[in-house]
mmCIF file with all atom_site columns, C-alpha atoms and ligand atoms in Angstrom:
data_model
loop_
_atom_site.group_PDB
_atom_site.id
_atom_site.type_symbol
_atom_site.label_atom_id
_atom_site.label_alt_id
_atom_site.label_comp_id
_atom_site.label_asym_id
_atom_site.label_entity_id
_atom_site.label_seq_id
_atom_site.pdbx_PDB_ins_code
_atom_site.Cartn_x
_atom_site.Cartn_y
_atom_site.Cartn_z
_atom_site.occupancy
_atom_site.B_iso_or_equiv
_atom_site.pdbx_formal_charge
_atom_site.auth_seq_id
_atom_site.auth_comp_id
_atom_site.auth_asym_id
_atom_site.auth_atom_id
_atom_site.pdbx_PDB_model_num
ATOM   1   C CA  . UNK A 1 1   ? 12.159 -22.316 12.695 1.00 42.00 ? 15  UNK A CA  1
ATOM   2   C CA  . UNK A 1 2   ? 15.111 -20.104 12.906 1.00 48.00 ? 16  UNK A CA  1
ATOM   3   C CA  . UNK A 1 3   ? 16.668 -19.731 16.388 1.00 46.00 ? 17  UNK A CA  1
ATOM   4   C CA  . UNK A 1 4   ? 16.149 -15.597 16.324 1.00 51.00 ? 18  UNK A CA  1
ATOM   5   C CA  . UNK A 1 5   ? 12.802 -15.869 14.161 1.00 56.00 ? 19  UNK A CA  1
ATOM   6   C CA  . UNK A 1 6   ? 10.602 -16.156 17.473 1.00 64.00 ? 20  UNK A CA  1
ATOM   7   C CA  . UNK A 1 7   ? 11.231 -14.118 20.288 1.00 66.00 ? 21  UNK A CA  1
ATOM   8   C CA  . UNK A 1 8   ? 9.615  -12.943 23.211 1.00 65.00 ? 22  UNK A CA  1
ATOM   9   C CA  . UNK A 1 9   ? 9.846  -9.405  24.422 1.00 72.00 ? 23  UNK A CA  1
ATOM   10  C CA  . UNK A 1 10  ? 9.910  -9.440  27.936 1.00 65.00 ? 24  UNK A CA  1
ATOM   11  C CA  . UNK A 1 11  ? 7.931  -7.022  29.273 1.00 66.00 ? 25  UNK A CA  1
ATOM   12  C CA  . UNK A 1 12  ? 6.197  -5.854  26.508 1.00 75.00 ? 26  UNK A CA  1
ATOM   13  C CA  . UNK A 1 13  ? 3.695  -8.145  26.083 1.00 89.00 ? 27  UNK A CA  1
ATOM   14  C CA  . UNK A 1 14  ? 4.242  -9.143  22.619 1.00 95.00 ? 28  UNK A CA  1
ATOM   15  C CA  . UNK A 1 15  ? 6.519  -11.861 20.766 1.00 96.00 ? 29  UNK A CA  1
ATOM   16  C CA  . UNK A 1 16  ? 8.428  -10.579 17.255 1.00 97.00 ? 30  UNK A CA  1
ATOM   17  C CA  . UNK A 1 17  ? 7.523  -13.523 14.302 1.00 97.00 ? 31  UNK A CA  1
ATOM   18  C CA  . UNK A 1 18  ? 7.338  -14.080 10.970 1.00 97.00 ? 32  UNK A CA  1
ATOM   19  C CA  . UNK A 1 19  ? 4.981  -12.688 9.331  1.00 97.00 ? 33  UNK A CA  1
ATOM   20  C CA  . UNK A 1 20  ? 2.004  -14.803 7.855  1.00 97.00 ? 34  UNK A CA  1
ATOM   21  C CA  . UNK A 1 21  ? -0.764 -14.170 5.700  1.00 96.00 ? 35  UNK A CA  1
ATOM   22  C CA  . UNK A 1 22  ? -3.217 -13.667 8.939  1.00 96.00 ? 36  UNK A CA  1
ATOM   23  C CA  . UNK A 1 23  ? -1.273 -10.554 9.289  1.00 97.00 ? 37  UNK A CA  1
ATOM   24  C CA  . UNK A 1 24  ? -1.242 -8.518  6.087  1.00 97.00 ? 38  UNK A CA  1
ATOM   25  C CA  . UNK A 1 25  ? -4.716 -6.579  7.014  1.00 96.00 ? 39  UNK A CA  1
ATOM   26  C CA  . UNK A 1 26  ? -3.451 -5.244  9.624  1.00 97.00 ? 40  UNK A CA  1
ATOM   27  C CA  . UNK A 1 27  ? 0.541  -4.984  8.305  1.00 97.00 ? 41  UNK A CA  1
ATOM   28  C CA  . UNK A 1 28  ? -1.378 -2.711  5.263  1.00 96.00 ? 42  UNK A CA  1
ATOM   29  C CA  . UNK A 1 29  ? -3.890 -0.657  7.882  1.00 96.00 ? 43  UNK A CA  1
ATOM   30  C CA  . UNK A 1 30  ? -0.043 0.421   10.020 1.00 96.00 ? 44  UNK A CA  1
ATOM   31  C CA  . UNK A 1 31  ? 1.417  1.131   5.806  1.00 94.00 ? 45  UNK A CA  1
ATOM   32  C CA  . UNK A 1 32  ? -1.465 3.408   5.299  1.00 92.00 ? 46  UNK A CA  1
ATOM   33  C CA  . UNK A 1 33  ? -1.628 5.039   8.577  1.00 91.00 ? 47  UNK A CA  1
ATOM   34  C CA  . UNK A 1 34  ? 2.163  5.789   9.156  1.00 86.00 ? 48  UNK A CA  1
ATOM   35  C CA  . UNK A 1 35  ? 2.747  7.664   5.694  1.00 80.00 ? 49  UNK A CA  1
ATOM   36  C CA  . UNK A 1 36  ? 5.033  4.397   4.046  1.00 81.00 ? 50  UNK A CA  1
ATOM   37  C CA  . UNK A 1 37  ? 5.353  4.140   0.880  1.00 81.00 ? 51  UNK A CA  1
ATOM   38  C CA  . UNK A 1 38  ? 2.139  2.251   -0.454 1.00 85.00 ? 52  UNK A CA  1
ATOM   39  C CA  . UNK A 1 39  ? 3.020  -1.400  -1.264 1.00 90.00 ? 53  UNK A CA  1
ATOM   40  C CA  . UNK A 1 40  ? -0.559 -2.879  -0.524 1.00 91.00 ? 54  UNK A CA  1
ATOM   41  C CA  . UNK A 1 41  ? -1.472 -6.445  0.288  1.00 94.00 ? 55  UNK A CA  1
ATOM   42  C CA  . UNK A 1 42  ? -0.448 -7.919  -2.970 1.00 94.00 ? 56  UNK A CA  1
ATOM   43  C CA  . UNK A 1 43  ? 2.508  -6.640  -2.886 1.00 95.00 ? 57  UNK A CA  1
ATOM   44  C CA  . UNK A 1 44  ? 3.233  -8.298  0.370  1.00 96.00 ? 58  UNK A CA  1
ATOM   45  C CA  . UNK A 1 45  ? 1.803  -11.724 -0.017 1.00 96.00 ? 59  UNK A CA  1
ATOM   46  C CA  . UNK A 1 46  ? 3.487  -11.453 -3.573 1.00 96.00 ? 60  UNK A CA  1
ATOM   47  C CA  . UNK A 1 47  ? 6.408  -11.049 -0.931 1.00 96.00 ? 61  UNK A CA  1
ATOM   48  C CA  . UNK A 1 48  ? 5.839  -12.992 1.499  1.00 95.00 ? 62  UNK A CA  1
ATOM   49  C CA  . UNK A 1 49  ? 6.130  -16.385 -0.165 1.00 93.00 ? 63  UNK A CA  1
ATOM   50  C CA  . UNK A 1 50  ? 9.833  -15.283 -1.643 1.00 96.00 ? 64  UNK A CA  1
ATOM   51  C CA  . UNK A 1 51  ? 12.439 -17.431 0.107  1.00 95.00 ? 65  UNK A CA  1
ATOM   52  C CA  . UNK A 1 52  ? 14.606 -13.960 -0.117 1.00 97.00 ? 66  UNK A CA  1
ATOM   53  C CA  . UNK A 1 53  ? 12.148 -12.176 2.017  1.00 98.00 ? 67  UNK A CA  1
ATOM   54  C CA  . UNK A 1 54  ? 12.418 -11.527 5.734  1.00 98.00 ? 68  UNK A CA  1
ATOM   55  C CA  . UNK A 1 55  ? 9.533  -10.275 7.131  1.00 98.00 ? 69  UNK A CA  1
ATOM   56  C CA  . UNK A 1 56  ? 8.663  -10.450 10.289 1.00 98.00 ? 70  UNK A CA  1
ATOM   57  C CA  . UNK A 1 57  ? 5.595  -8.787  12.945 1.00 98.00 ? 71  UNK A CA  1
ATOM   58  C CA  . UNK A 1 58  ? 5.448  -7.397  16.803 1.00 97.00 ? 72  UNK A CA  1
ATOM   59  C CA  . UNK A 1 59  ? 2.762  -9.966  17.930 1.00 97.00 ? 73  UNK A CA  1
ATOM   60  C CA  . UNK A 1 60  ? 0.391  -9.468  20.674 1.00 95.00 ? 74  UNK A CA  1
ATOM   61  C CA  . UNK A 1 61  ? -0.975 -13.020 21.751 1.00 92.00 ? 75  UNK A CA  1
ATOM   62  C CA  . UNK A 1 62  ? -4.214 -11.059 22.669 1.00 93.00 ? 76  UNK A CA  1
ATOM   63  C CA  . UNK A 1 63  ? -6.020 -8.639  20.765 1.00 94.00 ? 77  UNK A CA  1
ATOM   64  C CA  . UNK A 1 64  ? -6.081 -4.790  22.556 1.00 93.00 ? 78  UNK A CA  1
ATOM   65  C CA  . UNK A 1 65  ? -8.847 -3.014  23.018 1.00 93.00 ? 79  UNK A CA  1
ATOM   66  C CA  . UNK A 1 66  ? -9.239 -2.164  19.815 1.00 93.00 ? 80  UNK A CA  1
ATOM   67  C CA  . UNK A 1 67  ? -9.067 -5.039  18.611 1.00 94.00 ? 81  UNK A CA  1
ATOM   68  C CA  . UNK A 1 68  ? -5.975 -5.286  16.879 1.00 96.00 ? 82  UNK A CA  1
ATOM   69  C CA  . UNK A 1 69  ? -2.719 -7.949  17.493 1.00 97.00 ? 83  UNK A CA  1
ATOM   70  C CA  . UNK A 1 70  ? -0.099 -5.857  15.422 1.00 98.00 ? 84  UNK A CA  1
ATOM   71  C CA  . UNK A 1 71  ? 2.078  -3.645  17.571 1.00 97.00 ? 85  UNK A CA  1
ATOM   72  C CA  . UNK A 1 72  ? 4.624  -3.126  13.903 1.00 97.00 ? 86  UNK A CA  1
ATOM   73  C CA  . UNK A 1 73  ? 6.553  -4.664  11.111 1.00 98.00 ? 87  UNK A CA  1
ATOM   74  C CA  . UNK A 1 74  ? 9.512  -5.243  9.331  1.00 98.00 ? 88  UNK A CA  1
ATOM   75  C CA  . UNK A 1 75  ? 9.736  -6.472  5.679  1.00 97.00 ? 89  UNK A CA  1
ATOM   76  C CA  . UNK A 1 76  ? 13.455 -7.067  4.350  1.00 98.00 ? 90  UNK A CA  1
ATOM   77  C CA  . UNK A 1 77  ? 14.884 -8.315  1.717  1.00 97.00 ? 91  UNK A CA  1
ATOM   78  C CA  . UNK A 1 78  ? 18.320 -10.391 1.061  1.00 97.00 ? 92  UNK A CA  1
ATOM   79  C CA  . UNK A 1 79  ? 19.871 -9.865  -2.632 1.00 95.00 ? 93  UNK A CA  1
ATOM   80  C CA  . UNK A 1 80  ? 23.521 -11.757 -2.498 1.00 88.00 ? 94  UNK A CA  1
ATOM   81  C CA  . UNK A 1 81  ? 25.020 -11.095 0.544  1.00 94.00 ? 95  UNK A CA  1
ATOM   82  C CA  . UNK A 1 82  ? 23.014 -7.722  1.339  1.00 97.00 ? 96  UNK A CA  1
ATOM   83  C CA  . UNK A 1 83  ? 19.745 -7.355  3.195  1.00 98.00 ? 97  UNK A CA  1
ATOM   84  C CA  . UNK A 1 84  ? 17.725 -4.380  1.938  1.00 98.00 ? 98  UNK A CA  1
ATOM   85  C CA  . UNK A 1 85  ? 15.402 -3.006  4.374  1.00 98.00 ? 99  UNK A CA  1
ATOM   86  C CA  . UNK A 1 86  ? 12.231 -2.124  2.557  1.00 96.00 ? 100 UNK A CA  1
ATOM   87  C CA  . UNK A 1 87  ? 9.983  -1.518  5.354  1.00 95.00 ? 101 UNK A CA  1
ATOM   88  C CA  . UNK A 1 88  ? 9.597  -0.855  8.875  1.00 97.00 ? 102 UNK A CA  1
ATOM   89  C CA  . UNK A 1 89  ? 6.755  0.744   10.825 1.00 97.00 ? 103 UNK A CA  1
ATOM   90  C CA  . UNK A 1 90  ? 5.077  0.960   13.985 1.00 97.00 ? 104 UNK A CA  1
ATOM   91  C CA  . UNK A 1 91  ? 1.481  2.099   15.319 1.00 96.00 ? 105 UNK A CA  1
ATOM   92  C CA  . UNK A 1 92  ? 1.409  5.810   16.890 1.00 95.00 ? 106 UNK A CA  1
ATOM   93  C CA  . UNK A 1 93  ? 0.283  4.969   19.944 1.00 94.00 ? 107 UNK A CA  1
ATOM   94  C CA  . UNK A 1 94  ? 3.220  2.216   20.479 1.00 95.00 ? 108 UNK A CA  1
ATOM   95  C CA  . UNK A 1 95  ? 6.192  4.007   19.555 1.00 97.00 ? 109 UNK A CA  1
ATOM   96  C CA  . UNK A 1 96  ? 9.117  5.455   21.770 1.00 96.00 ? 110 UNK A CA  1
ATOM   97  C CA  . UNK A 1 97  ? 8.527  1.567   23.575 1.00 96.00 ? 111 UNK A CA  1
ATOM   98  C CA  . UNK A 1 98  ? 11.180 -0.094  21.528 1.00 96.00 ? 112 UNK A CA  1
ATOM   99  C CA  . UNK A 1 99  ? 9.376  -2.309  19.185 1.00 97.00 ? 113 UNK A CA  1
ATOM   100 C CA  . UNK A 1 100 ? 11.203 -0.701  16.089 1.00 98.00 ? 114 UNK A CA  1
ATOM   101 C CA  . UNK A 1 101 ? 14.313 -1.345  17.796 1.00 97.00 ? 115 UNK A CA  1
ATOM   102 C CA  . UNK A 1 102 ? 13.594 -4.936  18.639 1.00 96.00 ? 116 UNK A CA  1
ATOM   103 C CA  . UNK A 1 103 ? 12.065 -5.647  15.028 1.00 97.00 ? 117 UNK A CA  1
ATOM   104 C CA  . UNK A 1 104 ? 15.380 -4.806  13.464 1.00 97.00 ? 118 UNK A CA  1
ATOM   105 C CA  . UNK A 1 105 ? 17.274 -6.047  15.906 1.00 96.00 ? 119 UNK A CA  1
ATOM   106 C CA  . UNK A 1 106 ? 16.301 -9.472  14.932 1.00 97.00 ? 120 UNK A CA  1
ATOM   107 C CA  . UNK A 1 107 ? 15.767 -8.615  11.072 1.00 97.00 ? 121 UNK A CA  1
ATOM   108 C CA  . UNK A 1 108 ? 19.405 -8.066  11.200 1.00 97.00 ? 122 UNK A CA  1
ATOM   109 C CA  . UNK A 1 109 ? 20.064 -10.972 12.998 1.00 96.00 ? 123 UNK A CA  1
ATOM   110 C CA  . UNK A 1 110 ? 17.812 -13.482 10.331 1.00 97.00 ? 124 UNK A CA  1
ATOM   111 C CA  . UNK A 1 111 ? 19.822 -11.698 7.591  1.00 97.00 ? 125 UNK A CA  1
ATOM   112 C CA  . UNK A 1 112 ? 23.477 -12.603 9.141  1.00 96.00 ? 126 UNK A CA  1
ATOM   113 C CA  . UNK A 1 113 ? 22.493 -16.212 9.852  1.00 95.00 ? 127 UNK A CA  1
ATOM   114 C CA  . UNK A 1 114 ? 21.435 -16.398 6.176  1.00 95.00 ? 128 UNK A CA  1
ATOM   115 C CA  . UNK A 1 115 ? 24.789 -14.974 4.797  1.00 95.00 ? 129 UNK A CA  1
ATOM   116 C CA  . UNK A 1 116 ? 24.521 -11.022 4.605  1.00 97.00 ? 130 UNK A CA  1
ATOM   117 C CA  . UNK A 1 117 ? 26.970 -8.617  5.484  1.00 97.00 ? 131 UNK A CA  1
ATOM   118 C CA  . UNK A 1 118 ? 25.686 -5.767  5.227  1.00 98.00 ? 132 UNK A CA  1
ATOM   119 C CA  . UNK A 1 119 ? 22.091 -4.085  5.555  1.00 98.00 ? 133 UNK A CA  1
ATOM   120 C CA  . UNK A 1 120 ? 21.101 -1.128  3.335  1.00 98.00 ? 134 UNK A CA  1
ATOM   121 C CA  . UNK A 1 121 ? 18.126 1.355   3.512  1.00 98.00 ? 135 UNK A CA  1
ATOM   122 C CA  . UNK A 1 122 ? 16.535 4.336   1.887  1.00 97.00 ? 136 UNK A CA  1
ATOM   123 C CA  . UNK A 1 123 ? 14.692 6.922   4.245  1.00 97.00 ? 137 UNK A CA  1
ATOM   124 C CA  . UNK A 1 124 ? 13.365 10.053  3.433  1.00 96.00 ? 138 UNK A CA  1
ATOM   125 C CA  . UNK A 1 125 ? 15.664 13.078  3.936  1.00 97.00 ? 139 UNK A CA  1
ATOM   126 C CA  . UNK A 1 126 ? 13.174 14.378  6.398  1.00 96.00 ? 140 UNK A CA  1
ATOM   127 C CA  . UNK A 1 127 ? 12.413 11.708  8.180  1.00 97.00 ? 141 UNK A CA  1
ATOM   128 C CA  . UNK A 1 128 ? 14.375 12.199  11.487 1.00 97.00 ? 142 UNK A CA  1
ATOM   129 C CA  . UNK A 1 129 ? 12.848 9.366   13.463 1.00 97.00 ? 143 UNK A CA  1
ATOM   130 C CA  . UNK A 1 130 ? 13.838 6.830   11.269 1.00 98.00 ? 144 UNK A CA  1
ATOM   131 C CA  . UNK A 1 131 ? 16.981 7.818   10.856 1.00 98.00 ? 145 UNK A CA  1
ATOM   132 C CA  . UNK A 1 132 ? 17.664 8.339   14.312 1.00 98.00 ? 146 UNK A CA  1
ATOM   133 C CA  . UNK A 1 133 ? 16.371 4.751   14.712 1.00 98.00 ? 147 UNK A CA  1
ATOM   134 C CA  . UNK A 1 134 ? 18.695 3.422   12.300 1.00 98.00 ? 148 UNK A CA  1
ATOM   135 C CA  . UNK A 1 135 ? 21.606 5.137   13.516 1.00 98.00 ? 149 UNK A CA  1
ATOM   136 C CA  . UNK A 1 136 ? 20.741 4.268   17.120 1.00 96.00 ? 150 UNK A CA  1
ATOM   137 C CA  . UNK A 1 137 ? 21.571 0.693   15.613 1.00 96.00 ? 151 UNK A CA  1
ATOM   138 C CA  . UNK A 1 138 ? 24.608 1.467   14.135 1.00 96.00 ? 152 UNK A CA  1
ATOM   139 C CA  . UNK A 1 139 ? 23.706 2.330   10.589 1.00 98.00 ? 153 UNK A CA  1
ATOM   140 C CA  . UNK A 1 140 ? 25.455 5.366   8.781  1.00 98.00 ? 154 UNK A CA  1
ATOM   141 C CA  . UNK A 1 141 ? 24.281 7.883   5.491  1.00 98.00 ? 155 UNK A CA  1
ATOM   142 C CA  . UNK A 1 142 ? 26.450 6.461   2.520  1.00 98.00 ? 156 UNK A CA  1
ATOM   143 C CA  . UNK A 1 143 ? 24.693 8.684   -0.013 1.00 98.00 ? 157 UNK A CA  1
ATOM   144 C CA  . UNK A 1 144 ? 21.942 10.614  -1.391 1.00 98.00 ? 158 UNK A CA  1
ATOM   145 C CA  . UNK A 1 145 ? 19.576 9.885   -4.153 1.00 98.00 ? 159 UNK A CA  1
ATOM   146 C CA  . UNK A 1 146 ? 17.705 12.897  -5.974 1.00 97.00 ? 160 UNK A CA  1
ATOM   147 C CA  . UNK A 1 147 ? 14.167 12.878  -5.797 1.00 96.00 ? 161 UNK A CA  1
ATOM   148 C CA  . UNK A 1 148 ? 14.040 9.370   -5.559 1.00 95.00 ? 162 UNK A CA  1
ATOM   149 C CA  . UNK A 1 149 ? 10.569 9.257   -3.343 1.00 93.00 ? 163 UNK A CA  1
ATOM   150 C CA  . UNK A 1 150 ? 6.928  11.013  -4.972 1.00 90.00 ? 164 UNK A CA  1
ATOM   151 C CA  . UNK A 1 151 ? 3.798  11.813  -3.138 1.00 85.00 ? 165 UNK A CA  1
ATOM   152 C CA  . UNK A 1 152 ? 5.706  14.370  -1.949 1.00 90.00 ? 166 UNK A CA  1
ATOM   153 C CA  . UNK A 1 153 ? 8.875  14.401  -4.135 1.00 94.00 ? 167 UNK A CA  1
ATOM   154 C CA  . UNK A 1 154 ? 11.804 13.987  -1.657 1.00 96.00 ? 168 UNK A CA  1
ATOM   155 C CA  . UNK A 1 155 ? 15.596 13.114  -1.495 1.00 97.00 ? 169 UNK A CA  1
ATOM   156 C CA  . UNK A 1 156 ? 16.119 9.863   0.076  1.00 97.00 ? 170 UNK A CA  1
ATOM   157 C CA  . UNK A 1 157 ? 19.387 9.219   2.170  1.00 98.00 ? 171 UNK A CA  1
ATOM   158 C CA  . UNK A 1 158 ? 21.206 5.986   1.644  1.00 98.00 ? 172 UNK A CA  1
ATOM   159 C CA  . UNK A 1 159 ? 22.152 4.442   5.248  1.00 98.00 ? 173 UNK A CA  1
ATOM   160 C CA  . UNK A 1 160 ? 24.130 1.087   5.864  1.00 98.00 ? 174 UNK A CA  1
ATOM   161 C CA  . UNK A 1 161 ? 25.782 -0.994  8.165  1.00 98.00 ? 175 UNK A CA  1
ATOM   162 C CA  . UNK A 1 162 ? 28.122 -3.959  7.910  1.00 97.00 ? 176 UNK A CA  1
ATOM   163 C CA  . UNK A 1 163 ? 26.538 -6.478  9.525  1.00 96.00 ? 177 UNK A CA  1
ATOM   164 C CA  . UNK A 1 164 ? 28.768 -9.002  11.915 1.00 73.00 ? 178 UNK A CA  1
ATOM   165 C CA  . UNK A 1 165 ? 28.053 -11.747 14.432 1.00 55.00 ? 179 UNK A CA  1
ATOM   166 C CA  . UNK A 1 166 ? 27.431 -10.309 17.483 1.00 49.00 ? 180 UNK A CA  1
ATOM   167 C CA  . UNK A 1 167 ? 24.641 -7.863  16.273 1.00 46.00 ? 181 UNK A CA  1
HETATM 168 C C1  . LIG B 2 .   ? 10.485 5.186   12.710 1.00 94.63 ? 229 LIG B C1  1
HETATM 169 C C2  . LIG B 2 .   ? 9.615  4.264   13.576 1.00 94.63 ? 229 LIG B C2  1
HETATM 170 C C3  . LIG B 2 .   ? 9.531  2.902   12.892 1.00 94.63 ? 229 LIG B C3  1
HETATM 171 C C4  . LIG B 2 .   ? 10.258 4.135   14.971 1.00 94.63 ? 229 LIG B C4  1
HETATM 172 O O1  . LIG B 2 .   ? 9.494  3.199   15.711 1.00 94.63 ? 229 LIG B O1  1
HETATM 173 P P1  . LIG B 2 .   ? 9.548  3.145   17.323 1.00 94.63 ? 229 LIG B P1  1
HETATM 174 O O2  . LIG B 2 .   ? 9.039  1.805   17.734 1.00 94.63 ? 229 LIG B O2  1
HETATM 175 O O3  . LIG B 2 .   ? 8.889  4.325   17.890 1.00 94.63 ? 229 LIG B O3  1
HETATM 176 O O4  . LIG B 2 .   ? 11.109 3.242   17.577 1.00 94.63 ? 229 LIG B O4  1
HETATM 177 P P2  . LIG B 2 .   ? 11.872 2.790   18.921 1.00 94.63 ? 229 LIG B P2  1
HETATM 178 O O5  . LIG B 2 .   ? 10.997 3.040   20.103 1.00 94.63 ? 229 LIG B O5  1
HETATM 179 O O6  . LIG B 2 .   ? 12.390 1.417   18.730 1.00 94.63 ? 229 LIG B O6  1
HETATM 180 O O7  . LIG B 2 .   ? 13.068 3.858   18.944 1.00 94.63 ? 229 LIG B O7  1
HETATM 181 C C5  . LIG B 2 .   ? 14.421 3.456   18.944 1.00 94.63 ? 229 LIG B C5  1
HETATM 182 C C6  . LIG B 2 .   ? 15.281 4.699   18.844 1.00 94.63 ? 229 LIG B C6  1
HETATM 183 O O8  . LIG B 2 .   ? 15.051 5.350   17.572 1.00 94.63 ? 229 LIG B O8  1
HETATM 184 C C7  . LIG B 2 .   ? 15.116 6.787   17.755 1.00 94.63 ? 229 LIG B C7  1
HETATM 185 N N1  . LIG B 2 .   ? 13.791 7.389   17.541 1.00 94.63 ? 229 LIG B N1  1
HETATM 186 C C8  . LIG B 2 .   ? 12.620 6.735   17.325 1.00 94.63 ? 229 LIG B C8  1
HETATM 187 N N2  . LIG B 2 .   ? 11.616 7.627   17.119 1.00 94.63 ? 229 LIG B N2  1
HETATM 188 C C9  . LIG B 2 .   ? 12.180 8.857   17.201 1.00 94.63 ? 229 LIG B C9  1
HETATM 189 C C10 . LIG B 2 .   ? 11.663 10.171  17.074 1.00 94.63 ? 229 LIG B C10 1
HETATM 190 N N3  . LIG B 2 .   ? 10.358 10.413  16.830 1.00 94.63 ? 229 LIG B N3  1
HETATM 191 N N4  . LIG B 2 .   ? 12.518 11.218  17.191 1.00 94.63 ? 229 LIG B N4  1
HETATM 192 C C11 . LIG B 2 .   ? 13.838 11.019  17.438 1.00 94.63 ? 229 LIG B C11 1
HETATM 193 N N5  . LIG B 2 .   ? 14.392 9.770   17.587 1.00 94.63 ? 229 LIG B N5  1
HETATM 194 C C12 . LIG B 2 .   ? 13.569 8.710   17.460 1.00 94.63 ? 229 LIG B C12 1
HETATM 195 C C13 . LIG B 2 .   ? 15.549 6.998   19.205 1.00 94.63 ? 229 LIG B C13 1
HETATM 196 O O9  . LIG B 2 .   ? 16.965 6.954   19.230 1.00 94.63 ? 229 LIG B O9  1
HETATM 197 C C14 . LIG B 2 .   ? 14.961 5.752   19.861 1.00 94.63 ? 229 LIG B C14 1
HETATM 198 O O10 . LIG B 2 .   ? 15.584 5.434   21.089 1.00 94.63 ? 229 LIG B O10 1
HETATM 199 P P3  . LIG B 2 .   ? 15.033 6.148   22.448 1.00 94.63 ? 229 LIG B P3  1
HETATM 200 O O11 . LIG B 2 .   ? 13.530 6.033   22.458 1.00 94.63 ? 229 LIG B O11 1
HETATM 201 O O12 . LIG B 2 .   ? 15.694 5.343   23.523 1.00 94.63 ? 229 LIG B O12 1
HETATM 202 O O13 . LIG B 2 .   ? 15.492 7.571   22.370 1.00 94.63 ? 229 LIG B O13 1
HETATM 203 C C15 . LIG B 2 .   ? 8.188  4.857   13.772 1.00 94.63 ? 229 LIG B C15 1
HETATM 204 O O14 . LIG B 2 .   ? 8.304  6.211   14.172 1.00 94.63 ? 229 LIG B O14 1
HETATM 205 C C16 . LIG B 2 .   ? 7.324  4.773   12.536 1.00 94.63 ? 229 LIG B C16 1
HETATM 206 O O15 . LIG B 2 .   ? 6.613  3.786   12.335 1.00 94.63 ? 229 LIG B O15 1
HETATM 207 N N6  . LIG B 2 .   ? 7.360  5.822   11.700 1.00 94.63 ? 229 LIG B N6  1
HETATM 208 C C17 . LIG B 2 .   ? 6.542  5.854   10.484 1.00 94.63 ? 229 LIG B C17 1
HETATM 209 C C18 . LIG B 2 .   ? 7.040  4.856   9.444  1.00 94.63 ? 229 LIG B C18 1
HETATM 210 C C19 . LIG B 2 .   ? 8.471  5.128   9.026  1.00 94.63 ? 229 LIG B C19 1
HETATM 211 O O16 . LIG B 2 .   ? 8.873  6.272   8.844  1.00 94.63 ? 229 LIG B O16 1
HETATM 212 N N7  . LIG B 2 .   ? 9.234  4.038   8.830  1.00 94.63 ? 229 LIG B N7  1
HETATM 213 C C20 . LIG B 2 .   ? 10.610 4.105   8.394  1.00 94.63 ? 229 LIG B C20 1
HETATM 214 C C21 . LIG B 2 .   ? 10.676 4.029   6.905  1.00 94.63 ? 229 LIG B C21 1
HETATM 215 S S1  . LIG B 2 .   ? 12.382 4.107   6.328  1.00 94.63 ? 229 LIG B S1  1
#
């Protein structure tokens, strides 16, 4: 396994790994409850299994009282020497902890060990916590695209970052 594709959080009780199959239920339960863009669990074991793809999960090693090990996730995608960030979300009651953060942190570091050099995203033009998350890490708007999202129609900004080797 990749040197930055296991990692401990220290002090937040939960490792960031790749993603397996065990995870998708719960990877498609944060999708539908954090308004994402519906890609569904075909979609990401249809994923999943694509040497391209870098996905990876915030891991409890025990389940919370709820039940559930998933803190978040990250699903990414490397096309020549680009990785497109596809997906990133974290449970409501975790957020403002970091975990984002930490999951991109380390998506961004899998993609510059295997060759990119540079990340790209779309985000909704509303949604200010993701983009302040993705400028916090360095990322900048590049462009706009019209109406690109439905369900409601919205503009989505274009945000990238060249990508080097101490990130
Ligand atoms: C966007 C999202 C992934 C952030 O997850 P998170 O774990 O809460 O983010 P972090 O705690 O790592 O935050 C890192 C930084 O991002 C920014 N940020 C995160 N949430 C923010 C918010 N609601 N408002 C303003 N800035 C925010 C801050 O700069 C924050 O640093 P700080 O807490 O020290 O101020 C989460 O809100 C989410 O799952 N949203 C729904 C799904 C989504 O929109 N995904 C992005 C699709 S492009």
């Amino acid at each position: 396994m990749s040197r930055v594709g296991r990692a401990r959080v220290e002090g937040g009780g939960y490792e960031i790994v790749p993603m397996s199959a065990h995870d998708l239920l719960e990877v498609v339960e944060i999708e539908e409850t954090t308004g994402l863009s519906r890609w569904g669990w075909d979609s990401y074991h249809a994923e999943l299994v694509r040497p391209e793809a870098i996905m990876l999960v915030a891991r409890r090693a025990r389940a919370d009282a709820t039940g559930k090990f998933l803190k978040g996730f990250f699903a990414a995608r490397l096309g020549a020497d680009e990785l497109h960030i596809n997906n990133i979300g974290v449970r409501e009651r975790e957020r403002r902890k970091g975990i984002a953060c930490e999951l991109l942190r380390r998506g961004l570091l899998l993609g510059i060990e295997r060759g990119a050099h540079a990340a790209l995203l779309e985000v909704r033009a509303g949604n200010v916590a993701a983009q302040s998350l993705y400028a916090s890490q360095g990322f900048e708007v590049v462009g706009r695209r019209r109406n690109y999202y439905h369900d409601p129609a919205e503009d989505a900004l274009v945000m990238s970052k060249q990508l080097r080797a101490e990130t």
